[in-house]
Tab-separated table of C-alpha atoms in Angstrom:
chain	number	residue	atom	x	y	z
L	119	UNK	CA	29.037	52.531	-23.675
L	120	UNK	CA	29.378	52.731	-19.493
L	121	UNK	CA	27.490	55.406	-18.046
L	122	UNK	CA	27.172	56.829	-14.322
L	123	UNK	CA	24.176	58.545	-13.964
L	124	UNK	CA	23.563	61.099	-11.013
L	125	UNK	CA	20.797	62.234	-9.292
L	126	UNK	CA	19.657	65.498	-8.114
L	127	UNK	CA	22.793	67.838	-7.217
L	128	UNK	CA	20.406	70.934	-6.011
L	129	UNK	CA	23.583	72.736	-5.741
L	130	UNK	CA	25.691	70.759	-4.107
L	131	UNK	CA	28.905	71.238	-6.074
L	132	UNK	CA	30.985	69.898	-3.743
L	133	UNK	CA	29.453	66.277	-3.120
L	134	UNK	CA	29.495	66.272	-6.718
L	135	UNK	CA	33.238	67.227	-7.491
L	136	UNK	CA	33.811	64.194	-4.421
L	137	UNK	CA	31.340	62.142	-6.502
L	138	UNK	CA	32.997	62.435	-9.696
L	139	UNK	CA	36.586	61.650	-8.085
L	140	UNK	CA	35.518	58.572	-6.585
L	141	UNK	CA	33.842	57.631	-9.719
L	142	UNK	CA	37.265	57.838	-11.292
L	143	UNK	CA	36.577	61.096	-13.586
L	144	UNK	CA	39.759	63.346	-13.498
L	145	UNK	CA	39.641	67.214	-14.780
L	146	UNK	CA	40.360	68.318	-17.593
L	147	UNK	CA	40.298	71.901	-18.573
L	148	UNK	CA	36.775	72.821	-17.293
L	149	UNK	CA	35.292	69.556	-17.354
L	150	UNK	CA	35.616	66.061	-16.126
L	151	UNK	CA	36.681	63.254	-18.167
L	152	UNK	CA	36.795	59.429	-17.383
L	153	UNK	CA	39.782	57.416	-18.628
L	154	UNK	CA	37.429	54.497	-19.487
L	155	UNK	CA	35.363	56.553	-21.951
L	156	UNK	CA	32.409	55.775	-19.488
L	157	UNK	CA	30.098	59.160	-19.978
L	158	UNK	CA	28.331	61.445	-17.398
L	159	UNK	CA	24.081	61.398	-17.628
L	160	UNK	CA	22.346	63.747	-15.257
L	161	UNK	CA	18.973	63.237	-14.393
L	162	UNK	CA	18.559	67.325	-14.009
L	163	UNK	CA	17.514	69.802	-11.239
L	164	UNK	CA	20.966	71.338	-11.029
L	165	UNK	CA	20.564	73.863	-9.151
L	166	UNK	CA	18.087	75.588	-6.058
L	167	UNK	CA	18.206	74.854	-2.332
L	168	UNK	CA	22.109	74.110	-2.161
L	169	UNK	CA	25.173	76.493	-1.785
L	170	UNK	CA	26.714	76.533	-5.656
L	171	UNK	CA	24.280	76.419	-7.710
L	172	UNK	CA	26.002	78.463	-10.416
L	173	UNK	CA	29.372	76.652	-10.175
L	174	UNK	CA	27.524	73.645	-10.852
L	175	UNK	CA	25.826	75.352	-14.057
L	176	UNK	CA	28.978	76.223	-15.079
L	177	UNK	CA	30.196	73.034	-14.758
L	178	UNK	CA	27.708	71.620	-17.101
L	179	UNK	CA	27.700	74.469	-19.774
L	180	UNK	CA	31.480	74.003	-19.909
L	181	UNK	CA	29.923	69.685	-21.199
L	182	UNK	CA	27.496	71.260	-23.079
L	183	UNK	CA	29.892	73.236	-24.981
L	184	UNK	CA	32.407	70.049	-25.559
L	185	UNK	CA	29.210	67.801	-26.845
L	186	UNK	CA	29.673	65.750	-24.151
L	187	UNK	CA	26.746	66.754	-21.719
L	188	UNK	CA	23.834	64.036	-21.573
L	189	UNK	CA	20.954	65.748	-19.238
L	190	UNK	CA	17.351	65.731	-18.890
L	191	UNK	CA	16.004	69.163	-17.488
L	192	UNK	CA	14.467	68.929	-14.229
L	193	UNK	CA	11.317	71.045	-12.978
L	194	UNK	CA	13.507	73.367	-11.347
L	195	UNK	CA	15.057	73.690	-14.366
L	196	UNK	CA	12.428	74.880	-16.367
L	197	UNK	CA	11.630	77.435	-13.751
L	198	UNK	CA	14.601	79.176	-13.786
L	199	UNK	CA	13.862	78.854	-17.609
L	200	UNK	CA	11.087	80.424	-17.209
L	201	UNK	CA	12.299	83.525	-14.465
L	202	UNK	CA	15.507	84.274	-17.364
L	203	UNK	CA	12.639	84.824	-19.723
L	204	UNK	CA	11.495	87.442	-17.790
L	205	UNK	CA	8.034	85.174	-16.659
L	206	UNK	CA	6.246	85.785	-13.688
L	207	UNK	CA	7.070	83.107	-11.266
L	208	UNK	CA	7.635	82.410	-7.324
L	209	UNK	CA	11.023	82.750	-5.986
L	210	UNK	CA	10.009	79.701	-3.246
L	211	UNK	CA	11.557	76.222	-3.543
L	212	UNK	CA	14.947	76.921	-3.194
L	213	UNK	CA	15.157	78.980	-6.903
L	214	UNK	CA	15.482	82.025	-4.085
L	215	UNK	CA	18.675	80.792	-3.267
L	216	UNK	CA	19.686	80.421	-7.189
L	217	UNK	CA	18.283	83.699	-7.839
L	218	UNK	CA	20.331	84.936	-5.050
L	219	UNK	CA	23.420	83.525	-6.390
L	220	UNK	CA	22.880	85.110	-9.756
L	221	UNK	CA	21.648	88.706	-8.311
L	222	UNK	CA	25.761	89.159	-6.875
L	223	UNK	CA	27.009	89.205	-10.078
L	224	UNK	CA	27.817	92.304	-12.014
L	225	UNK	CA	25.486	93.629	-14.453
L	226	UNK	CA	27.351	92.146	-16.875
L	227	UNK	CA	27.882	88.958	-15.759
L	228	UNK	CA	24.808	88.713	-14.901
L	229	UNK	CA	23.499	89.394	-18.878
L	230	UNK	CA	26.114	86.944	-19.714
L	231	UNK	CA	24.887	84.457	-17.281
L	232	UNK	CA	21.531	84.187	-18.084
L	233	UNK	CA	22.088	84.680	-22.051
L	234	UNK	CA	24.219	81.071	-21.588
L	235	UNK	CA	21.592	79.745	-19.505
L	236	UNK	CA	18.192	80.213	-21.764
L	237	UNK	CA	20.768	78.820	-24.438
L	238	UNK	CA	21.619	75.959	-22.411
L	239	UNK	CA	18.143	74.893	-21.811
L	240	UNK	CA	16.816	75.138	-24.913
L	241	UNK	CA	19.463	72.845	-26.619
L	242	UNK	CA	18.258	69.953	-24.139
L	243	UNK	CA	16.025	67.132	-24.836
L	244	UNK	CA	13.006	66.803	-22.357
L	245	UNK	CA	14.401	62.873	-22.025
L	246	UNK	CA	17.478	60.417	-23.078
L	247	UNK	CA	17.050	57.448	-24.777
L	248	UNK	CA	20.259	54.777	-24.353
L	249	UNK	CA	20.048	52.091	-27.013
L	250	UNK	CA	16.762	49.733	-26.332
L	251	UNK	CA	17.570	49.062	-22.747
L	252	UNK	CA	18.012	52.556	-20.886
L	253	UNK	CA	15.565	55.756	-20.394
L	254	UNK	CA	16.692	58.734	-18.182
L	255	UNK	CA	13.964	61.132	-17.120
L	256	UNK	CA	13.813	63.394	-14.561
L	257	UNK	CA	10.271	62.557	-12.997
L	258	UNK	CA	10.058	59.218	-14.218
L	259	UNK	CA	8.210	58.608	-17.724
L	260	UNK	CA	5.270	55.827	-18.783
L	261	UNK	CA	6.220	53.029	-21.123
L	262	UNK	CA	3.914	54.510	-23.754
L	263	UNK	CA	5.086	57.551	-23.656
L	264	UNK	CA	8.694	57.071	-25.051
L	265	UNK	CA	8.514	58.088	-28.418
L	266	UNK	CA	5.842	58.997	-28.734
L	267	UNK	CA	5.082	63.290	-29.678
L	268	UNK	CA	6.000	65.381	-26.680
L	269	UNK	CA	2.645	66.762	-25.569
L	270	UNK	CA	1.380	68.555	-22.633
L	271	UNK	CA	0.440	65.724	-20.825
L	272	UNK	CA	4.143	63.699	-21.682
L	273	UNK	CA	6.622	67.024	-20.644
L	274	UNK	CA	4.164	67.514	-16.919
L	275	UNK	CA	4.560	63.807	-16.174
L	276	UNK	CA	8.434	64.133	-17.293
L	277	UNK	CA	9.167	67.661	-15.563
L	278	UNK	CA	6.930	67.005	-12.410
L	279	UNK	CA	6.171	63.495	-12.049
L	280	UNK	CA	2.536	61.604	-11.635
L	281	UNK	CA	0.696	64.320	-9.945
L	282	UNK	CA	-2.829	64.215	-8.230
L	283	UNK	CA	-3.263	68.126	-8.951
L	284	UNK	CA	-3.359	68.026	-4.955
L	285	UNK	CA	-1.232	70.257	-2.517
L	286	UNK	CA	0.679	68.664	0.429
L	287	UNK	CA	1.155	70.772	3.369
L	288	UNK	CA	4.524	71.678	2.580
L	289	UNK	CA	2.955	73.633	-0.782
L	290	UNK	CA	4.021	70.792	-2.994
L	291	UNK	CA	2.256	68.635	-5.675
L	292	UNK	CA	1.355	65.399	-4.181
L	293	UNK	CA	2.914	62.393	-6.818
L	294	UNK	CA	1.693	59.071	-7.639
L	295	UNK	CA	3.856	56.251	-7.149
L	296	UNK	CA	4.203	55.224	-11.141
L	297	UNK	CA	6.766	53.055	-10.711
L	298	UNK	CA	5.038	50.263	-8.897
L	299	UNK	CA	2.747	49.687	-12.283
L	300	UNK	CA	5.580	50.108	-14.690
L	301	UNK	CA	5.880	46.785	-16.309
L	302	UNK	CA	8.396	48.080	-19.499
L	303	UNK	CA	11.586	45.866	-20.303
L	304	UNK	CA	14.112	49.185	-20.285
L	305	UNK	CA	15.652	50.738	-17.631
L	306	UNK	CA	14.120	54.346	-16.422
L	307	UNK	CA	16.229	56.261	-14.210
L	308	UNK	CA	14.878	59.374	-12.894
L	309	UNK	CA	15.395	61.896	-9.554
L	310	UNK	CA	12.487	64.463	-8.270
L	311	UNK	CA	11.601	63.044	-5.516
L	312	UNK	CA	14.238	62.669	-2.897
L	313	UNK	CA	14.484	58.544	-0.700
L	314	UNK	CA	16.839	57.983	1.414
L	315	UNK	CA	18.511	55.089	-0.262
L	316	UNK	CA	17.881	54.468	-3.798
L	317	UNK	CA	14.495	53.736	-4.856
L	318	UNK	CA	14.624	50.459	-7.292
L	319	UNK	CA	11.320	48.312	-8.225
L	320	UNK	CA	10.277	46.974	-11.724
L	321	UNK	CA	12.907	47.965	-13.971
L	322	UNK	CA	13.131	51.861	-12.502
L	323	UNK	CA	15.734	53.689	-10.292
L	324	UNK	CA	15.364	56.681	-8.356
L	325	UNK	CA	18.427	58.221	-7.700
L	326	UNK	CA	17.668	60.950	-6.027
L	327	UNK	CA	18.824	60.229	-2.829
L	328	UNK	CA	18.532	63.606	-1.258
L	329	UNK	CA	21.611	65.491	-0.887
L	330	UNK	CA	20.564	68.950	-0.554
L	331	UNK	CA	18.063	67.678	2.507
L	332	UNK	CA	20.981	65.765	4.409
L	333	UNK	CA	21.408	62.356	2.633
L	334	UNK	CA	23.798	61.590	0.160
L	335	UNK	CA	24.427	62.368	-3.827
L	336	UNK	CA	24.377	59.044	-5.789
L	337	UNK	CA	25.397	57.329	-8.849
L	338	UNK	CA	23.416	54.391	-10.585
L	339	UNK	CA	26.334	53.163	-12.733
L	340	UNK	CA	24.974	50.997	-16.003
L	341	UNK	CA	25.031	48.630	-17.614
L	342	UNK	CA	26.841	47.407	-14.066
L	343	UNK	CA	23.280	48.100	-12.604
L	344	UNK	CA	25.404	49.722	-9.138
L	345	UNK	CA	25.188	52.770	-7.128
L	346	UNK	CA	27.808	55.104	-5.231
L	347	UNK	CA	27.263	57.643	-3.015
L	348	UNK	CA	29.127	60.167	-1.407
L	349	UNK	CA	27.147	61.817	1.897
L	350	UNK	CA	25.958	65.058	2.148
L	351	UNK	CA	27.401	68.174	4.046
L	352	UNK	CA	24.422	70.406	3.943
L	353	UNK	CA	23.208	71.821	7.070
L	354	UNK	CA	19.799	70.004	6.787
L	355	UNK	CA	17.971	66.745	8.366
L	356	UNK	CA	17.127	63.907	6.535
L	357	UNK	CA	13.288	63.646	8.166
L	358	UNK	CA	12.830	66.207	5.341
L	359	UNK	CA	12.547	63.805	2.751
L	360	UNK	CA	9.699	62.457	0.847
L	361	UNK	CA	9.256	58.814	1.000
L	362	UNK	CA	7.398	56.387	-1.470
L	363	UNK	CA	6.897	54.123	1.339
């Protein structure tokens, strides 16, 4: 199996639609289907921050609902999770701008909406396993940690990456670097944090090349082991990134 895995969309369901066309998937029905059989892997964080979040929810429930959807939830993911089940949280970090989205809906669109969402997230595994050579995650995940129980410890480090339990100035956890001591034969691709081109080093991939902050949306397409992008047309600068470097 051929797979084309894509980074954080943050709403950006335009890049992505572009994305998928130069990747060759054509639409059919609600979804998007490749003539090759090659399969669509998302490494979550859907939505926040961009324009269409919702349409690109839809998008993936419309997958979901074939049995073709292969996606990791994302941190922001699990927050909007968490807001749907009526949990005290802080619209800040772009789920304002989801939240938004949702709030100019009817009333009963909006029961609908969030009924298909809580069911959406709770039918998805926290990460993918491909075979014995490929591991999407959306933070990133430790060689000893694939499976192995999901514990507290495993779903932080997959969900928010290799944190210090220090702030950054922004109001953000500050991350570890893990992939510069991962020494595991597969593949992990993962997202989370956004680099300006794609971030490979010891057998990992980040992917998330930014596109709600001004960069691009990207593709790492396996087992070819290459990446397309497609640039960005938010309204945003790319000094807003995070860099590993």
């Amino acid at each position: 199996m051929k797979y084309d895995i894509i980074g954080d969309i943050h709403g950006c369901f335009n890049e992505l639609i572009e994305l998928l066309t130069i990747l060759g998937y054509e639409k059919e029905n609600s979804h998007y289907v490749h003539p090759e059989g090659r399969q669509l892997v998302f490494v979550g964080d859907a939505m926040d921050r961009g324009p269409d979040s919702l349409a690109v929810l839809h998008l993936l429930f419309s997958m979901q609902d074939r049995g073709s959807l292969y996606y990791c939830p994302g941190n922001h993911c699990n927050k909007l999770y968490r807001f749907f089940k009526g949990n005290k949280v802080h619209l800040a970090h772009g789920l304002e701008t989801t939240v938004n989205e949702f709030h100019r809906l009817n009333k009963k669109e909006q029961q609908q909406f969030r009924a298909r969402y809580v069911q959406f997230y709770e039918k998805l595994p926290l990460y993918l396993e491909f075979g014995e050579e490929l591991v999407v995650a959306h933070a990133g995940i430790k060689e000893d940690m694939i499976g192995k129980p999901i514990s507290k410890g495993i779903a932080s480090f997959v969900l928010y990456g290799d944190t210090t339990g220090k702030i950054d100035a922004n109001g953000r956890p500050v991350r570890r670097d893990w992939a510069k001591n991962y020494k595991g034969q597969k593949i992990i691709v993962y997202g989370h944090t956004p680099t300006s081109e794609p971030y490979i080093i010891n057998n990992t991939v980040n992917i998330d090349t930014g596109c709600v902050f001004g960069g691009s949306l990207s593709a790492f397409q396996f087992p070819e082991k290459t990446v397309v992008s497609v640039p960005s047309a938010q309204p945003y600068y790319s000094d807003r990134f995070h860099h590993y470097r």
